[in-house]
């Protein structure tokens, strides 16, 4: 069972092959790409792929843009060939014509990206390449079209079945931990001491997804506080001088932060799987845990209020909690989904709005976005599937009766 | 660097999630597949995928065939929709129309297979599913069309960049070793004692490729003998009572067996990469190694002779060596590639025909296929790329002058 | 937490240092030993220690005997010096005189053995050396005196706190598994297939103790069957065609074999710790387990019967069970401890005699030693300490009321 | 080979057994110690040992002192019994009398410490106990006598053969790295950023010894800079903005800091072994390395100057280098060994004084102790044994001709 531990040879292999390959004489990037696409066999392929990746890494933004334009134009789908192959296939839908057509609708740039990925270590470089693409596409929207091809391949490569979950703790490697510090997006980690306070106490947990081809790069991670009851404020969780409780006696796991790490994987969702996997893992390790809940911000609340001329500064905590309940349950987008992005995420996972707390995040960001309030979304395993179904099909927002009452009161009080 | 060692949690996760998911109520397989394809979000998706895989595993061949027919017919490419989307895209090749068209030419069965793969452990089950498909397609050629979709996805998932190489030795787990015994295809391993003789001596090595999602299943492995000079016979290599030499002083690594393990990965080639990676690994570990060579059978030789009424039984070793040289260098298929499949493989990798030995494999199989002869193919790293290029482009067969002379003599002697 | 995984460097170090050291010029073993004892600093020490171990390994029995005689005579305790140092210490028991005396009573051979152990890998060689000593001492009882020094040091080095427990299963390395096959002492393992039947099913477990300095050598191991109820016969446990039960639902763990592996560690007891540690480990992993019991032979029973002219062949199973009960509870040695060695072991661990089964081991050995009967010793954690105390202090044998009744009946029936 | 990776079970076992044992009812520490010494079998032993360790940890200094007094007085060597046993042995030196005598000279406190060590995790606690002892003995010298017993046992337990070397790098666990920060004794590490600068660049290495029973506690570590030539100053090595060189091309390994970590292991020397092992490890990994050298302080230089009224402030670098040469080569203790402790350490290891540099450590500590100078001690593997021998036997100080010349000049210039 511990056999997989032995990835030494892999790392060794990577070092050595990279060394070997980088010795190759250089050619212009567009030439290298053409050679890679026409090379037969893996011999020259890996060398060429490495050369392309090396060249790309050294480019400035102008040249990266040119490279993406080459992908868009030169290595585009050949629509005429596709049309012809489709005609042939429709007349005679046999195995050979199917393969010919499918091949015709595989854009050369997808094949190029697949061939680049044959080099060990290439996956992380391709993720970085897509990050460049998304960044440059903001000012150059005409290259955005090729993101479809990156995303299609990444959806296949970053399939849930390929991901591994690992605990992150104070015994984790420093080079992983410094990435946790850098990537934490919800409640900033301001020092190694701060990090230790979040990882070392026995009532704190952190888990991340990794892809085997990017072992040094977490994809997403979640931080969990084990508590006696549902956490009411982030200040209590992150307090410097709190006493840790025994993990064995904790009844509640509060997910208080979840952060995506890779901008180059935008649109490829891991959060739902991560939460569910962590719920399973913790349930098994700590049988006394019975409640799994988030402590989440309400990032759209304040601007929604502003749009309605509701002055949150003049409202007391009770008023605010009622308004948040209404906002979460009733404020909708055009497609009839909740306005709040965090609510959409958790409701779509099958969670329900459980409780709303005032003075729950008194940081400047917390006050500015959420007027200092936070929400518990409850992950009640037996109801997740039904809640999700009702939400996915009928946009039904699951909520505790307490929150439903708050929302009703808000409608009356504020005549919404 | 040893962080990846910690895959405990993964294994744990797999066990637990499988347990959880299998509890779900069952439905007919075709219904489950439809549900899986229309499910939104990962919540119900993973449960459904697990249910599909569970159901499939329990099917008999008749029902598996029905399932493959469903994939072929119900979850086929919609050619009409593709045609329409293509027209729209050709009129206005913008980002949205590109995505719509690409989506239209993605057959539903590919999406289904991708969704099945989101369950941890699914990859091995999908490889087994393709093995069923290839087996059943022999008698039911009309389902072969869907193999294109399996193979396309597997080419992406089993990308060289995702594979890891691991040494196989006498300290490897027994459950891996029993698969080595089972999968050895060239020179059968007849017992654990035989296996130990091939793995334990310090002048023997074995390496395999694994995919991180199938950690218990080798994909391909190669067996290597470290020697003082090029090995001349398989009997000497596999002898029960030979003395091992010191690995540090060996000059030659002889690759005497390479076996593919997964019938469900037919057509997805790993051999070339494996040999090259092993050459690199051994070069680095044992600087005194300077010659990398195979000791290979000539599986097509005897039947080629038979086709020409050449009675090998009447020929001496010298005659046979000359004939083999001619066969390897000059006997070609219609496409002008060598007739011998093993020769095609190594020549395409950039190796050259180095030497030919008589009485080199005196086993019944060796005599029956190759008249007891074997060949050394030389992997001379600096020349691999050029040899490959010349072979790929001009079908040029690289050979030592000795072998070339043998072939010339054969032409004269046998008036070929 | 997984940091310790990284013992690569250690193995590497061992290989390299051994290589370096073995290059040293050789000298006679007695000269090397003297040099090692007088060397200052570790520089020359490790080289000399390696040379001594290399020389020793190459000796035949006659020369080993001579070496042990040197240890006995030349590197003996200096009793006169000890006497003088003791007088000085008694007159003035200060720190310096204490150290001088303690040093005087440390025989040179103990210091020699300690210095030999500074070489990585030496511990296993010293264990093998003691195995030689114990073997040769049978015919040469005058060298037995030096075993005291080996045993004293080994008791310190093989302290329970230094041992690690590891599961042995079908994913364990083959070189460990072949030792399990070789060392199994109770119910012989006759092939790799037999081994797989004992390790692979989910209702079977095996655990071993290892010492970090001998990672390739199990010290002791125990085999466990997970069952629905207490096992009544070894045939049922080892049956080829039984159905495995689910580990999660098992209520009972039956320890059916425990084997010491190292003759060179004779008299250093690991069995009690191993059983207790395995009980803890299994309790935690499988909460449904509530009964921990052995299925043990009664090795002294048949010869005890023979000594009393009790013809077991003429007795039925009921008679035999009653006689065994009497034998276990009432047959004593001169020191008032049970005659049966297996009983002594488990009773001293705090277990109790729980049940006795006929036709429980119908192998030739089982019939010959134990008349085919076996015993369950129950490890009831809450009572272990008290049972042990009563046994250690008052020789009280703990037994179930059923077994007590059987023993009473035997006394009446056989007028014992 | 990677089997040892699986120490999961160990850690698990530790946690669980500690939990179990700590539940036991408490008794006064002296009572527990007596019970532990008289307990038979391991059953109660481990529980008692755990209880003693738990009790001890909770003591204040006064009670710790009382505990050490109990060890000294109640669990002392029985000199009368030893005398009697010695007489008997001298009259009849047979196996039984030898054992009786050896047992009689084994102080009860040594047996107590051995029994305490049977609990997993106890070794670290016993090391901490000796740290307490050494600290308290400063004001209570009459307890120092029992340190002999701790040290004797630790010398056996921390035998070189039991230690493992591990690289420390930026992928090491944070809880190990924070100890590196804390324990660095030579050139303070002032932040995690500073640590990263010392560990992450490819031309920096760090290695530590660990004991398998204390996997979370480094015993000693050394920091190494890989360079093109011998390092002349610590400022250059620790500079914030230097460019790393390629490890593959480095010719010189400079050991610039070596720190012991455990005060409780005072007097048990690991430094020599560590340096030699690291030299071997680096030689093998990086064949281009040919020079192994330290960059060391001269901690006794300034106070030696002060004792001779040599005003270092008035001297130029040339003068200072000559004076240091003289100090290292000629300034001796009463036992004719060098006055400088760092010189004694490296010379005893077989190194030689290679070069002396001014302005080499311009930190306050460097100026205050060593007048800003540092020394290269050269570890020239082929000469280590002879240098050590000459130093150990004749106090001969090995030095380069350059340094010898400097020393001669100093004698003339300063009329020393």
Tab-separated table of C-alpha atoms in Angstrom, chain C residues 23-330:
chain	number	residue	atom	x	y	z
C	23	UNK	CA	38.724	-1.072	0.677
C	24	UNK	CA	40.956	-0.963	3.756
C	25	UNK	CA	43.931	-3.258	3.998
C	26	UNK	CA	43.318	-6.353	6.083
C	27	UNK	CA	45.041	-7.512	9.254
C	28	UNK	CA	44.468	-10.544	11.498
C	29	UNK	CA	41.211	-10.351	13.382
C	30	UNK	CA	42.746	-10.313	16.860
C	31	UNK	CA	45.027	-7.431	15.862
C	32	UNK	CA	42.101	-5.500	14.412
C	33	UNK	CA	40.107	-5.985	17.615
C	34	UNK	CA	42.961	-4.655	19.731
C	35	UNK	CA	43.357	-1.661	17.430
C	36	UNK	CA	39.641	-0.959	17.560
C	37	UNK	CA	39.624	-1.029	21.356
C	38	UNK	CA	42.539	1.389	21.622
C	39	UNK	CA	41.576	3.723	18.759
C	40	UNK	CA	40.654	7.244	19.772
C	41	UNK	CA	38.065	9.194	17.858
C	42	UNK	CA	35.673	7.842	15.327
C	43	UNK	CA	37.908	8.298	12.303
C	44	UNK	CA	39.772	5.059	12.397
C	45	UNK	CA	37.127	3.432	14.577
C	46	UNK	CA	34.493	2.944	11.908
C	47	UNK	CA	37.040	1.652	9.433
C	48	UNK	CA	38.396	-0.809	11.965
C	49	UNK	CA	34.919	-1.901	13.025
C	50	UNK	CA	34.042	-2.610	9.429
C	51	UNK	CA	37.233	-4.558	8.945
C	52	UNK	CA	36.520	-6.672	12.052
C	53	UNK	CA	32.998	-7.443	10.837
C	54	UNK	CA	34.244	-8.302	7.353
C	55	UNK	CA	36.921	-10.594	8.744
C	56	UNK	CA	34.522	-12.270	11.148
C	57	UNK	CA	31.971	-13.009	8.455
C	58	UNK	CA	34.555	-14.903	6.441
C	59	UNK	CA	35.612	-17.187	9.339
C	60	UNK	CA	34.799	-20.867	9.626
C	61	UNK	CA	33.468	-22.307	12.869
C	62	UNK	CA	36.879	-23.174	14.283
C	63	UNK	CA	38.071	-19.616	13.846
C	64	UNK	CA	34.807	-18.203	15.190
C	65	UNK	CA	35.342	-20.300	18.276
C	66	UNK	CA	38.853	-18.910	18.606
C	67	UNK	CA	37.455	-15.401	18.279
C	68	UNK	CA	34.936	-16.046	21.050
C	69	UNK	CA	37.730	-17.432	23.223
C	70	UNK	CA	39.662	-14.219	22.649
C	71	UNK	CA	36.616	-12.244	23.733
C	72	UNK	CA	36.344	-14.426	26.832
C	73	UNK	CA	40.007	-14.348	27.842
C	74	UNK	CA	41.776	-11.327	26.442
C	75	UNK	CA	38.858	-8.871	26.611
C	76	UNK	CA	37.562	-10.111	29.937
C	77	UNK	CA	36.637	-8.107	32.969
C	78	UNK	CA	39.744	-7.259	34.999
C	79	UNK	CA	38.607	-8.416	38.418
C	80	UNK	CA	41.665	-7.139	40.266
C	81	UNK	CA	41.291	-3.677	38.822
C	82	UNK	CA	37.586	-3.803	39.655
C	83	UNK	CA	38.361	-4.749	43.246
C	84	UNK	CA	40.812	-1.924	43.674
C	85	UNK	CA	38.458	0.622	42.118
C	86	UNK	CA	35.663	-0.601	44.348
C	87	UNK	CA	37.788	-0.099	47.474
C	88	UNK	CA	38.649	3.415	46.432
C	89	UNK	CA	35.002	4.173	45.660
C	90	UNK	CA	33.823	2.764	48.979
C	91	UNK	CA	36.292	4.928	50.869
C	92	UNK	CA	35.311	7.982	48.884
C	93	UNK	CA	32.127	7.578	46.861
C	94	UNK	CA	32.549	10.708	44.771
C	95	UNK	CA	31.779	11.310	41.121
C	96	UNK	CA	35.275	10.543	39.881
C	97	UNK	CA	35.649	7.313	41.801
C	98	UNK	CA	32.195	6.209	40.736
C	99	UNK	CA	33.105	6.688	37.109
C	100	UNK	CA	36.415	4.909	37.582
C	101	UNK	CA	34.739	1.944	39.200
C	102	UNK	CA	31.922	1.753	36.668
C	103	UNK	CA	34.505	1.856	33.935
C	104	UNK	CA	36.505	-0.905	35.648
C	105	UNK	CA	33.504	-3.247	35.692
C	106	UNK	CA	32.716	-2.682	32.038
C	107	UNK	CA	34.357	-5.671	30.352
C	108	UNK	CA	36.446	-4.774	27.310
C	109	UNK	CA	34.353	-7.127	25.186
C	110	UNK	CA	31.222	-5.033	25.829
C	111	UNK	CA	33.106	-1.959	24.694
C	112	UNK	CA	34.301	-3.884	21.653
C	113	UNK	CA	30.746	-4.889	20.714
C	114	UNK	CA	29.565	-1.293	21.168
C	115	UNK	CA	32.352	-0.051	18.915
C	116	UNK	CA	31.528	-2.649	16.286
C	117	UNK	CA	27.962	-1.353	16.278
C	118	UNK	CA	28.979	2.116	15.111
C	119	UNK	CA	29.059	0.923	11.514
C	120	UNK	CA	25.719	1.229	9.705
C	121	UNK	CA	24.324	-2.248	9.220
C	122	UNK	CA	26.403	-3.717	12.061
C	123	UNK	CA	23.462	-4.514	14.310
C	124	UNK	CA	22.236	-7.360	12.115
C	125	UNK	CA	25.769	-8.730	11.907
C	126	UNK	CA	26.111	-8.674	15.680
C	127	UNK	CA	22.799	-10.489	16.038
C	128	UNK	CA	24.142	-13.116	13.650
C	129	UNK	CA	27.338	-13.245	15.701
C	130	UNK	CA	25.358	-14.065	18.838
C	131	UNK	CA	23.501	-16.737	16.892
C	132	UNK	CA	26.897	-18.297	16.119
C	133	UNK	CA	27.888	-17.978	19.760
C	134	UNK	CA	24.775	-19.730	21.043
C	135	UNK	CA	25.186	-22.476	18.466
C	136	UNK	CA	28.872	-23.055	19.188
C	137	UNK	CA	28.348	-22.838	22.946
C	138	UNK	CA	26.315	-26.038	22.833
C	139	UNK	CA	29.479	-28.027	22.246
C	140	UNK	CA	31.762	-25.504	23.911
C	141	UNK	CA	29.977	-24.504	27.114
C	142	UNK	CA	32.993	-22.548	28.365
C	143	UNK	CA	32.340	-19.747	25.902
C	144	UNK	CA	28.747	-19.314	27.108
C	145	UNK	CA	29.918	-16.866	29.761
C	146	UNK	CA	30.322	-14.081	27.211
C	147	UNK	CA	26.692	-14.354	26.125
C	148	UNK	CA	25.871	-12.272	29.190
C	149	UNK	CA	27.573	-9.314	27.525
C	150	UNK	CA	25.841	-9.720	24.187
C	151	UNK	CA	22.472	-10.108	25.846
C	152	UNK	CA	22.960	-7.087	28.113
C	153	UNK	CA	23.732	-4.864	25.146
C	154	UNK	CA	20.927	-6.284	23.017
C	155	UNK	CA	18.394	-5.724	25.814
C	156	UNK	CA	19.381	-2.079	25.693
C	157	UNK	CA	19.426	-1.783	21.886
C	158	UNK	CA	16.210	-3.729	21.301
C	159	UNK	CA	14.321	-1.779	23.887
C	160	UNK	CA	10.586	-1.710	23.149
C	161	UNK	CA	10.767	2.055	22.641
C	162	UNK	CA	13.021	1.586	19.626
C	163	UNK	CA	10.859	-0.963	17.845
C	164	UNK	CA	8.398	-0.119	15.103
C	165	UNK	CA	5.354	-2.139	14.182
C	166	UNK	CA	4.429	-2.610	10.544
C	167	UNK	CA	1.574	-4.404	8.879
C	168	UNK	CA	2.669	-7.263	6.655
C	169	UNK	CA	0.345	-7.778	3.725
C	170	UNK	CA	0.253	-8.698	0.081
C	171	UNK	CA	1.627	-5.261	-0.781
C	172	UNK	CA	4.702	-5.832	1.389
C	173	UNK	CA	8.090	-6.238	-0.286
C	174	UNK	CA	8.863	-9.720	-1.520
C	175	UNK	CA	12.163	-9.868	0.369
C	176	UNK	CA	10.265	-9.367	3.622
C	177	UNK	CA	7.596	-11.858	2.651
C	178	UNK	CA	10.080	-14.595	1.857
C	179	UNK	CA	11.345	-14.178	5.406
C	180	UNK	CA	7.816	-14.561	6.737
C	181	UNK	CA	7.592	-17.826	4.824
C	182	UNK	CA	10.939	-18.949	6.225
C	183	UNK	CA	10.331	-17.905	9.834
C	184	UNK	CA	6.746	-19.089	10.335
C	185	UNK	CA	7.223	-21.557	13.155
C	186	UNK	CA	3.728	-22.632	14.195
C	187	UNK	CA	1.765	-23.523	11.062
C	188	UNK	CA	4.192	-23.883	8.168
C	189	UNK	CA	3.639	-21.770	5.018
C	190	UNK	CA	4.307	-24.073	2.116
C	191	UNK	CA	4.216	-21.731	-0.901
C	192	UNK	CA	3.654	-18.189	-2.094
C	193	UNK	CA	0.048	-19.145	-2.803
C	194	UNK	CA	-0.351	-20.286	0.789
C	195	UNK	CA	1.158	-16.995	1.935
C	196	UNK	CA	-1.243	-15.016	-0.231
C	197	UNK	CA	-4.201	-16.840	1.312
C	198	UNK	CA	-2.987	-15.706	4.730
C	199	UNK	CA	-2.286	-12.087	3.793
C	200	UNK	CA	-4.552	-10.944	0.994
C	201	UNK	CA	-8.133	-11.578	2.195
C	202	UNK	CA	-9.619	-8.594	3.970
C	203	UNK	CA	-10.307	-10.677	7.077
C	204	UNK	CA	-6.648	-11.553	7.561
C	205	UNK	CA	-3.926	-9.435	9.156
C	206	UNK	CA	-0.286	-9.819	9.993
C	207	UNK	CA	1.970	-7.492	11.974
C	208	UNK	CA	5.679	-7.534	12.699
C	209	UNK	CA	8.141	-5.675	14.867
C	210	UNK	CA	11.215	-4.203	13.185
C	211	UNK	CA	14.261	-2.423	14.528
C	212	UNK	CA	15.243	0.700	12.566
C	213	UNK	CA	18.806	-0.571	12.192
C	214	UNK	CA	17.643	-3.865	10.683
C	215	UNK	CA	14.894	-2.700	8.327
C	216	UNK	CA	15.046	-5.866	6.241
C	217	UNK	CA	14.659	-8.278	9.142
C	218	UNK	CA	11.391	-8.836	11.002
C	219	UNK	CA	12.014	-9.608	14.678
C	220	UNK	CA	8.698	-11.283	15.422
C	221	UNK	CA	5.337	-11.453	13.691
C	222	UNK	CA	1.796	-12.463	14.478
C	223	UNK	CA	-0.950	-13.674	12.145
C	224	UNK	CA	-4.538	-12.732	12.855
C	225	UNK	CA	-7.863	-14.002	11.540
C	226	UNK	CA	-10.887	-11.707	11.807
C	227	UNK	CA	-13.987	-13.761	12.450
C	228	UNK	CA	-17.597	-13.676	13.516
C	229	UNK	CA	-16.903	-15.767	16.578
C	230	UNK	CA	-13.973	-17.378	18.358
C	231	UNK	CA	-12.140	-19.710	15.988
C	232	UNK	CA	-12.430	-23.393	16.949
C	233	UNK	CA	-9.904	-24.986	14.620
C	234	UNK	CA	-6.858	-24.124	12.598
C	235	UNK	CA	-8.245	-26.078	9.662
C	236	UNK	CA	-11.114	-23.628	9.368
C	237	UNK	CA	-8.730	-20.674	9.457
C	238	UNK	CA	-6.304	-22.033	6.878
C	239	UNK	CA	-8.887	-23.612	4.582
C	240	UNK	CA	-8.196	-23.072	0.871
C	241	UNK	CA	-11.772	-22.453	-0.125
C	242	UNK	CA	-13.296	-20.428	2.663
C	243	UNK	CA	-15.142	-17.155	1.955
C	244	UNK	CA	-13.609	-14.030	3.444
C	245	UNK	CA	-15.917	-11.957	5.632
C	246	UNK	CA	-16.001	-8.172	5.696
C	247	UNK	CA	-13.390	-6.780	8.090
C	248	UNK	CA	-15.799	-4.046	9.158
C	249	UNK	CA	-18.293	-6.485	10.593
C	250	UNK	CA	-15.888	-8.875	12.320
C	251	UNK	CA	-16.332	-9.129	16.081
C	252	UNK	CA	-13.375	-11.309	16.961
C	253	UNK	CA	-9.649	-11.211	16.222
C	254	UNK	CA	-7.991	-14.587	16.573
C	255	UNK	CA	-4.206	-14.609	16.896
C	256	UNK	CA	-3.401	-17.977	15.419
C	257	UNK	CA	0.366	-17.869	15.031
C	258	UNK	CA	3.212	-15.922	16.587
C	259	UNK	CA	6.791	-16.551	15.465
C	260	UNK	CA	10.140	-15.218	16.625
C	261	UNK	CA	12.503	-14.648	13.722
C	262	UNK	CA	15.984	-14.052	15.128
C	263	UNK	CA	17.793	-16.823	16.960
C	264	UNK	CA	20.444	-14.248	17.808
C	265	UNK	CA	17.843	-12.431	19.936
C	266	UNK	CA	16.967	-15.481	22.051
C	267	UNK	CA	15.802	-14.528	25.520
C	268	UNK	CA	14.820	-10.991	24.484
C	269	UNK	CA	11.058	-11.042	24.586
C	270	UNK	CA	8.868	-9.171	22.110
C	271	UNK	CA	5.719	-11.287	22.039
C	272	UNK	CA	3.792	-9.615	24.810
C	273	UNK	CA	4.383	-6.124	23.431
C	274	UNK	CA	3.486	-7.224	19.948
C	275	UNK	CA	0.152	-8.731	20.977
C	276	UNK	CA	-0.794	-5.682	23.022
C	277	UNK	CA	0.185	-3.284	20.282
C	278	UNK	CA	-1.781	-5.242	17.702
C	279	UNK	CA	-4.835	-5.305	19.982
C	280	UNK	CA	-4.637	-1.499	20.212
C	281	UNK	CA	-4.074	-1.062	16.495
C	282	UNK	CA	-6.951	-3.312	15.472
C	283	UNK	CA	-9.318	-1.851	18.080
C	284	UNK	CA	-8.787	1.552	16.638
C	285	UNK	CA	-9.043	0.545	13.003
C	286	UNK	CA	-12.047	-1.762	13.418
C	287	UNK	CA	-14.360	-0.529	16.169
C	288	UNK	CA	-16.650	-3.538	15.813
C	289	UNK	CA	-13.955	-5.855	17.184
C	290	UNK	CA	-14.656	-6.716	20.795
C	291	UNK	CA	-12.962	-10.080	21.387
C	292	UNK	CA	-9.208	-10.692	21.133
C	293	UNK	CA	-8.254	-14.274	21.522
C	294	UNK	CA	-5.558	-16.720	20.501
C	295	UNK	CA	-5.879	-20.139	18.956
C	296	UNK	CA	-2.866	-21.836	20.500
C	297	UNK	CA	-1.262	-25.262	20.594
C	298	UNK	CA	-0.627	-27.156	23.824
C	299	UNK	CA	2.865	-28.343	23.017
C	300	UNK	CA	3.531	-30.130	26.320
C	301	UNK	CA	0.223	-31.970	26.615
C	302	UNK	CA	0.943	-35.220	24.843
C	303	UNK	CA	4.260	-35.813	26.579
C	304	UNK	CA	2.688	-34.970	29.938
C	305	UNK	CA	0.024	-37.629	29.203
C	306	UNK	CA	2.706	-40.083	28.172
C	307	UNK	CA	4.534	-39.477	31.417
C	308	UNK	CA	1.326	-40.457	33.243
C	309	UNK	CA	0.498	-43.460	31.054
C	310	UNK	CA	-2.640	-41.718	29.831
C	311	UNK	CA	-3.288	-43.179	26.381
C	312	UNK	CA	-4.800	-40.268	24.489
C	313	UNK	CA	-5.658	-42.503	21.539
C	314	UNK	CA	-8.281	-44.220	23.657
C	315	UNK	CA	-9.964	-41.014	24.801
C	316	UNK	CA	-12.835	-39.181	23.180
C	317	UNK	CA	-12.877	-35.453	22.567
C	318	UNK	CA	-14.744	-34.717	25.791
C	319	UNK	CA	-12.202	-36.668	27.808
C	320	UNK	CA	-9.343	-34.917	26.071
C	321	UNK	CA	-10.790	-31.458	26.656
C	322	UNK	CA	-11.146	-32.192	30.356
C	323	UNK	CA	-7.591	-33.515	30.556
C	324	UNK	CA	-6.213	-30.457	28.771
C	325	UNK	CA	-8.087	-28.191	31.184
C	326	UNK	CA	-6.518	-30.007	34.089
C	327	UNK	CA	-3.095	-29.952	32.465
C	328	UNK	CA	-3.210	-26.212	31.839
C	329	UNK	CA	-4.612	-25.265	35.233
C	330	UNK	CA	-2.914	-27.717	37.535
